[in-house]
Short mmCIF file of C-alpha atoms in Angstrom, two decimals:
data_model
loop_
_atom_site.label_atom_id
_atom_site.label_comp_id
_atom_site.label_asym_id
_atom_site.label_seq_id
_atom_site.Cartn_x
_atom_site.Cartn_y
_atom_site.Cartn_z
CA UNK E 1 0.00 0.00 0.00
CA UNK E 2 1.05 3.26 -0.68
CA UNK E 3 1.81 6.18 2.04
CA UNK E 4 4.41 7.87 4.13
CA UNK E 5 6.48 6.19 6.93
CA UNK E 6 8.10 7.70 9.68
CA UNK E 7 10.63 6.58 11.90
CA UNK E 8 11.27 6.16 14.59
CA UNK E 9 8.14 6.34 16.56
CA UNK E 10 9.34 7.98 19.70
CA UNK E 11 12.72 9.51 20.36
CA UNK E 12 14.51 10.30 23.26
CA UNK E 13 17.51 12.54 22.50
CA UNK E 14 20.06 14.08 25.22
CA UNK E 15 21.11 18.23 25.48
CA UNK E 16 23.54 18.59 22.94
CA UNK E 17 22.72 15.91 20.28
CA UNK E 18 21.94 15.93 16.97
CA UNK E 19 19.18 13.39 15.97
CA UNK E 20 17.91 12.73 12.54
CA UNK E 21 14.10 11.43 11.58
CA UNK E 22 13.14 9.42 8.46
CA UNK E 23 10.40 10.36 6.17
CA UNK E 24 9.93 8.17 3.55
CA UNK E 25 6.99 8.03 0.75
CA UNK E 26 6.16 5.28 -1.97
CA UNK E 27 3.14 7.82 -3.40
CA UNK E 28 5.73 9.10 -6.32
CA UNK E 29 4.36 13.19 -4.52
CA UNK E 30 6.91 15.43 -6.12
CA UNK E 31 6.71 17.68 -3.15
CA UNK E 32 7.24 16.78 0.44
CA UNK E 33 6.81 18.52 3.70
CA UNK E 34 7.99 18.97 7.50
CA UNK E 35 6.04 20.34 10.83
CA UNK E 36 5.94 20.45 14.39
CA UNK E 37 2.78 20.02 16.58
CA UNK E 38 2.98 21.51 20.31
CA UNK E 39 0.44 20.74 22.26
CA UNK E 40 -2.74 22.69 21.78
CA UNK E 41 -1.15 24.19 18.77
CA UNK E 42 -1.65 23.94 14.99
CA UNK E 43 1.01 22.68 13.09
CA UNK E 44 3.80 25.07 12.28
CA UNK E 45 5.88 24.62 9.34
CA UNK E 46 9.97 23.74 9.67
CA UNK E 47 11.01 23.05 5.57
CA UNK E 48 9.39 21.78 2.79
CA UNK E 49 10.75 20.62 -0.51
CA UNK E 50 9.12 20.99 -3.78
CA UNK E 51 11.61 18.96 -6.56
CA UNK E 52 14.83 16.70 -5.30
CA UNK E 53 17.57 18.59 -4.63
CA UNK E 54 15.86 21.94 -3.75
CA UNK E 55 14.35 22.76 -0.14
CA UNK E 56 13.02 26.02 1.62
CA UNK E 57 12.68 27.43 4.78
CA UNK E 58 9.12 27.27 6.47
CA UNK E 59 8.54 29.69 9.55
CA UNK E 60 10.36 27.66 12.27
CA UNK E 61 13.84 26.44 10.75
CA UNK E 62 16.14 27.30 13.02
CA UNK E 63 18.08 24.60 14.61
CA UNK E 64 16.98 21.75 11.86
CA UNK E 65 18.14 21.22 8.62
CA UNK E 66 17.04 18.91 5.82
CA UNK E 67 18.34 17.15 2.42
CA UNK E 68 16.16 15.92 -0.39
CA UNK E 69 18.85 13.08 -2.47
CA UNK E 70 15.96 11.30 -3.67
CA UNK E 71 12.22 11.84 -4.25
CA UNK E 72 11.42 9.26 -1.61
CA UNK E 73 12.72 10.41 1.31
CA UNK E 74 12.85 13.99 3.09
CA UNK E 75 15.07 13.51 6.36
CA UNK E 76 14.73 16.05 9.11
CA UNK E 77 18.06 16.72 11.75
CA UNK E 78 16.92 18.49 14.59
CA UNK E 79 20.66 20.00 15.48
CA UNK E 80 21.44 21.29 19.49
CA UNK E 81 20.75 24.68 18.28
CA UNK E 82 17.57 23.84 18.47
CA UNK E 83 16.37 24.95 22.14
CA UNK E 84 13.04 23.40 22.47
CA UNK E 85 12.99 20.29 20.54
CA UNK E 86 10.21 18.62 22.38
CA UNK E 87 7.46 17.85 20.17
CA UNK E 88 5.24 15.69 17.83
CA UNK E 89 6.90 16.08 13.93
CA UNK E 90 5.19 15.70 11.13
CA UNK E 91 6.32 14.95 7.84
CA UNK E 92 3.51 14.89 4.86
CA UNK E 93 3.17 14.96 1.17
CA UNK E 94 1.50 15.86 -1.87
CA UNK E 95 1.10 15.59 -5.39
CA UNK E 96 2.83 19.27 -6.49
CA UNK E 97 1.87 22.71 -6.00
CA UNK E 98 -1.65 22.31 -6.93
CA UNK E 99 -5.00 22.37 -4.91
CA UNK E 100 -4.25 18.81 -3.33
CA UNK E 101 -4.44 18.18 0.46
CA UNK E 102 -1.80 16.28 2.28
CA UNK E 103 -1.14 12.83 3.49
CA UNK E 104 0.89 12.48 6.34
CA UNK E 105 2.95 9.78 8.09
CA UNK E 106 2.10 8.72 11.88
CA UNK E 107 4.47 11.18 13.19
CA UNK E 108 7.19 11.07 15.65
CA UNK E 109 7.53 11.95 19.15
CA UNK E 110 10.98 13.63 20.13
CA UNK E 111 10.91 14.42 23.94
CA UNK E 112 15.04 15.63 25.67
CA UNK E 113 15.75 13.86 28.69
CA UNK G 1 -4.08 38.50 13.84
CA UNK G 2 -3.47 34.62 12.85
CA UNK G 3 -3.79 33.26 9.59
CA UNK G 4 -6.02 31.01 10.45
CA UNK G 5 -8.64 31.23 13.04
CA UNK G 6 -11.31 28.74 14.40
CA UNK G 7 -13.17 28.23 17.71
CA UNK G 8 -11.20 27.37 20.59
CA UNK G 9 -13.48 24.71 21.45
CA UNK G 10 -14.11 22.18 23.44
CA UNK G 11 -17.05 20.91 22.41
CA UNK G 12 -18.92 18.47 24.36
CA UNK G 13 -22.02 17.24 22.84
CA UNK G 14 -24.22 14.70 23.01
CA UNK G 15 -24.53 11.78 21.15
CA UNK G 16 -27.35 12.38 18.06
CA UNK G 17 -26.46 16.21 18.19
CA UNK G 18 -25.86 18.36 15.13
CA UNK G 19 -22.62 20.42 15.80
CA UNK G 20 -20.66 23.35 13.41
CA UNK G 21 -17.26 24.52 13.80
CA UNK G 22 -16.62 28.55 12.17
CA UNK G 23 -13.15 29.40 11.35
CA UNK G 24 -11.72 32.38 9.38
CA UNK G 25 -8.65 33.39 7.43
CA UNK G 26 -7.21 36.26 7.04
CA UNK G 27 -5.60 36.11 3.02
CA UNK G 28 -8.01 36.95 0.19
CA UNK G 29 -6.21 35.30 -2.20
CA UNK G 30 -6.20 31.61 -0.87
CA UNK G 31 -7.25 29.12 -3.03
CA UNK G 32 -8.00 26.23 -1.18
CA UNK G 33 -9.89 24.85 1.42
CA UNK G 34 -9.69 21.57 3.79
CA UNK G 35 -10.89 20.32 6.93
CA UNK G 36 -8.75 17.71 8.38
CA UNK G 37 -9.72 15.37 11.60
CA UNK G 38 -6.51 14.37 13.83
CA UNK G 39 -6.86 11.69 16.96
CA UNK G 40 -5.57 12.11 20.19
CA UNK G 41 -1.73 11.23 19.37
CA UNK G 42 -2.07 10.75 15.68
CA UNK G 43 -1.14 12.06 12.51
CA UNK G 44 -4.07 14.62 10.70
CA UNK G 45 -6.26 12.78 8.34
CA UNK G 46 -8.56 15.00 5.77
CA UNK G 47 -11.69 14.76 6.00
CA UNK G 48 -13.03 16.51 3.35
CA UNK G 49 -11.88 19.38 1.13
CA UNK G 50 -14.11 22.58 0.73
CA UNK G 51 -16.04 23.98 -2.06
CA UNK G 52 -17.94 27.56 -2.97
CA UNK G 53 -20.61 25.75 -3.49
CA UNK G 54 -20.87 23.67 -0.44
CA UNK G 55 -19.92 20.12 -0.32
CA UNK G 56 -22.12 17.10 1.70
CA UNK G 57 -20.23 13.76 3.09
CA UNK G 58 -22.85 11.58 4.47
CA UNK G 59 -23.27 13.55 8.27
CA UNK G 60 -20.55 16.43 7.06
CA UNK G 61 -21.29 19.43 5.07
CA UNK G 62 -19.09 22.06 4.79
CA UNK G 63 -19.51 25.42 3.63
CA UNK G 64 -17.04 28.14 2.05
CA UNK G 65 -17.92 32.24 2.24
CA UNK G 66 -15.67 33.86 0.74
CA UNK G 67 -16.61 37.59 0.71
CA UNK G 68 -16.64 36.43 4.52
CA UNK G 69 -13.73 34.35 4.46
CA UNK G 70 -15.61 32.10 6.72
CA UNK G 71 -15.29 28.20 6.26
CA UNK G 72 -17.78 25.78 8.70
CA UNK G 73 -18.14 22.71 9.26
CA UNK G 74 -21.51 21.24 10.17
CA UNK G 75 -21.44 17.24 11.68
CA UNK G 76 -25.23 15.90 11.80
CA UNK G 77 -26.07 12.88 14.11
CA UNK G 78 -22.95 12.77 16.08
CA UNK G 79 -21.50 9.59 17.20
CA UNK G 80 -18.67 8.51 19.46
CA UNK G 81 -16.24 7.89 16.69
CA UNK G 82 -16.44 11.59 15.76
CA UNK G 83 -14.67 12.47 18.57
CA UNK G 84 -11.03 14.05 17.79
CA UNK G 85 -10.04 17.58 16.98
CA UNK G 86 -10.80 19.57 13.54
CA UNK G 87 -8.21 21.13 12.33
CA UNK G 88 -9.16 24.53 9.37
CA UNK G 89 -6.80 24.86 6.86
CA UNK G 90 -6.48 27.05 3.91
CA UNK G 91 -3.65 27.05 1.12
CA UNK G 92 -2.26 30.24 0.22
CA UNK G 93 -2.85 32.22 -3.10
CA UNK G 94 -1.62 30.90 -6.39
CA UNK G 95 1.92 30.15 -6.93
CA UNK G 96 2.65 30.12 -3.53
CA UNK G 97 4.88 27.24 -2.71
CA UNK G 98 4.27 27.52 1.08
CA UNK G 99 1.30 25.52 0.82
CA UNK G 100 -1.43 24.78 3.70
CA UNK G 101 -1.87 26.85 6.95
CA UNK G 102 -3.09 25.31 9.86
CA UNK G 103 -5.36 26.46 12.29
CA UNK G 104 -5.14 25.33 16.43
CA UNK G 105 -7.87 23.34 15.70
CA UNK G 106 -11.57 22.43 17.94
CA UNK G 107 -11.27 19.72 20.05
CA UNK G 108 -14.86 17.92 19.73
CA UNK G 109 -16.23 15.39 22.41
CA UNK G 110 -19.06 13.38 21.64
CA UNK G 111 -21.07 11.96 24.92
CA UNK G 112 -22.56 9.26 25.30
#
């Protein structure tokens, strides 16, 4: 079937690390999309990519940073500049720039210990 | 003044009750519509996308004004399983590559 998959599920990172989550999509979507959910927020958006190879800021990217190698996948690092990392990401795609909605993988829960 | 706008919820209603969500937006020029359901935890699913002319699902209709710039969501008969949180969102104006805004969202409780 096709859709997005994120991994890990939940992640538990330490002060000062860098930690990397997996997007990865099988629905051939040209354009490709991270956020992060806080609770009793809306989703807020970190990068998105529209074509492999090419990436933009959204309103929240500092402290991550993203790479876009192959259609597929759209891996998000969430650096130690980053000073509140806690949340529930997000990664989604859609077809291109058109009127489509998203589809979005289960998520993943980062929480700093 | 946020792009998006909706009720800030909750609701708590009773099973069999009709319920509507209002949310606003704040750019003219947006192009497209969506209301999305997400479950406690989970990822946001859509529900349905939005039309001028109004669009019906079964127990959903949803409405678009846009010399308002007013989007609702009406849910008929409500059951348990509509429980979750509704989440407005509205895609900016053509060519823009920034795609969907989303609002906080309405938490919605259906009682039994």
């Amino acid at each position: 079937d096709g859709g997005i998959t994120q991994s890990p599920k939940y992640l538990f990172r330490k002060e000062g690390q860098n930690v990397t989550l997996s997007c990865e999509q099988n629905l051939n979507h040209d354009a490709m999309y991270w956020y992060r959910q806080d609770p009793g927020q809306g989703l807020r958006l970190i990068y998105y990519s529209q074509i492999v190879n090419d990436f933009q800021k959204g309103d929240i990217a500092e402290g991550y940073s993203v790479s876009r190698e192959k259609k597929e996948s759209f891996p998000l690092t969430v650096t130690s500049a980053q000073k509140n990392p806690t949340a529930f990401y997000l990664c989604a795609s859609s077809p291109g720039t058109g009127i489509w909605g998203y589809t979005f993988g289960s998520g993943t829960r980062l929480t700093v210990v | 003044r946020k792009e998006v706008e909706q009720d800030p919820g909750p609701f708590n209603v009773p099973e069999g009750a009709t319920v509507a969500f209002n949310c606003t937006y704040s750019n003219s020029a947006s192009q497209s519509f969506f209301w999305y359901r997400q479950d406690c935890r989970k990822e946001p699913k859509l529900l349905m996308s939005v039309y001028s002319s109004g669009n019906e699902d079964g127990r959903f209709t949803a409405q678009l004004n846009r010399a308002s710039q007013y989007i609702s969501l009406l849910i008929r008969d409500s059951k348990l399983s509509d429980s979750a949180t509704y989440l407005c969102v509205v895609k900016g104006s053509s060519g823009s590559a920034r795609q969907l805004t989303f609002g906080s969202g309405t938490q919605l409780t259906v009682l039994p």
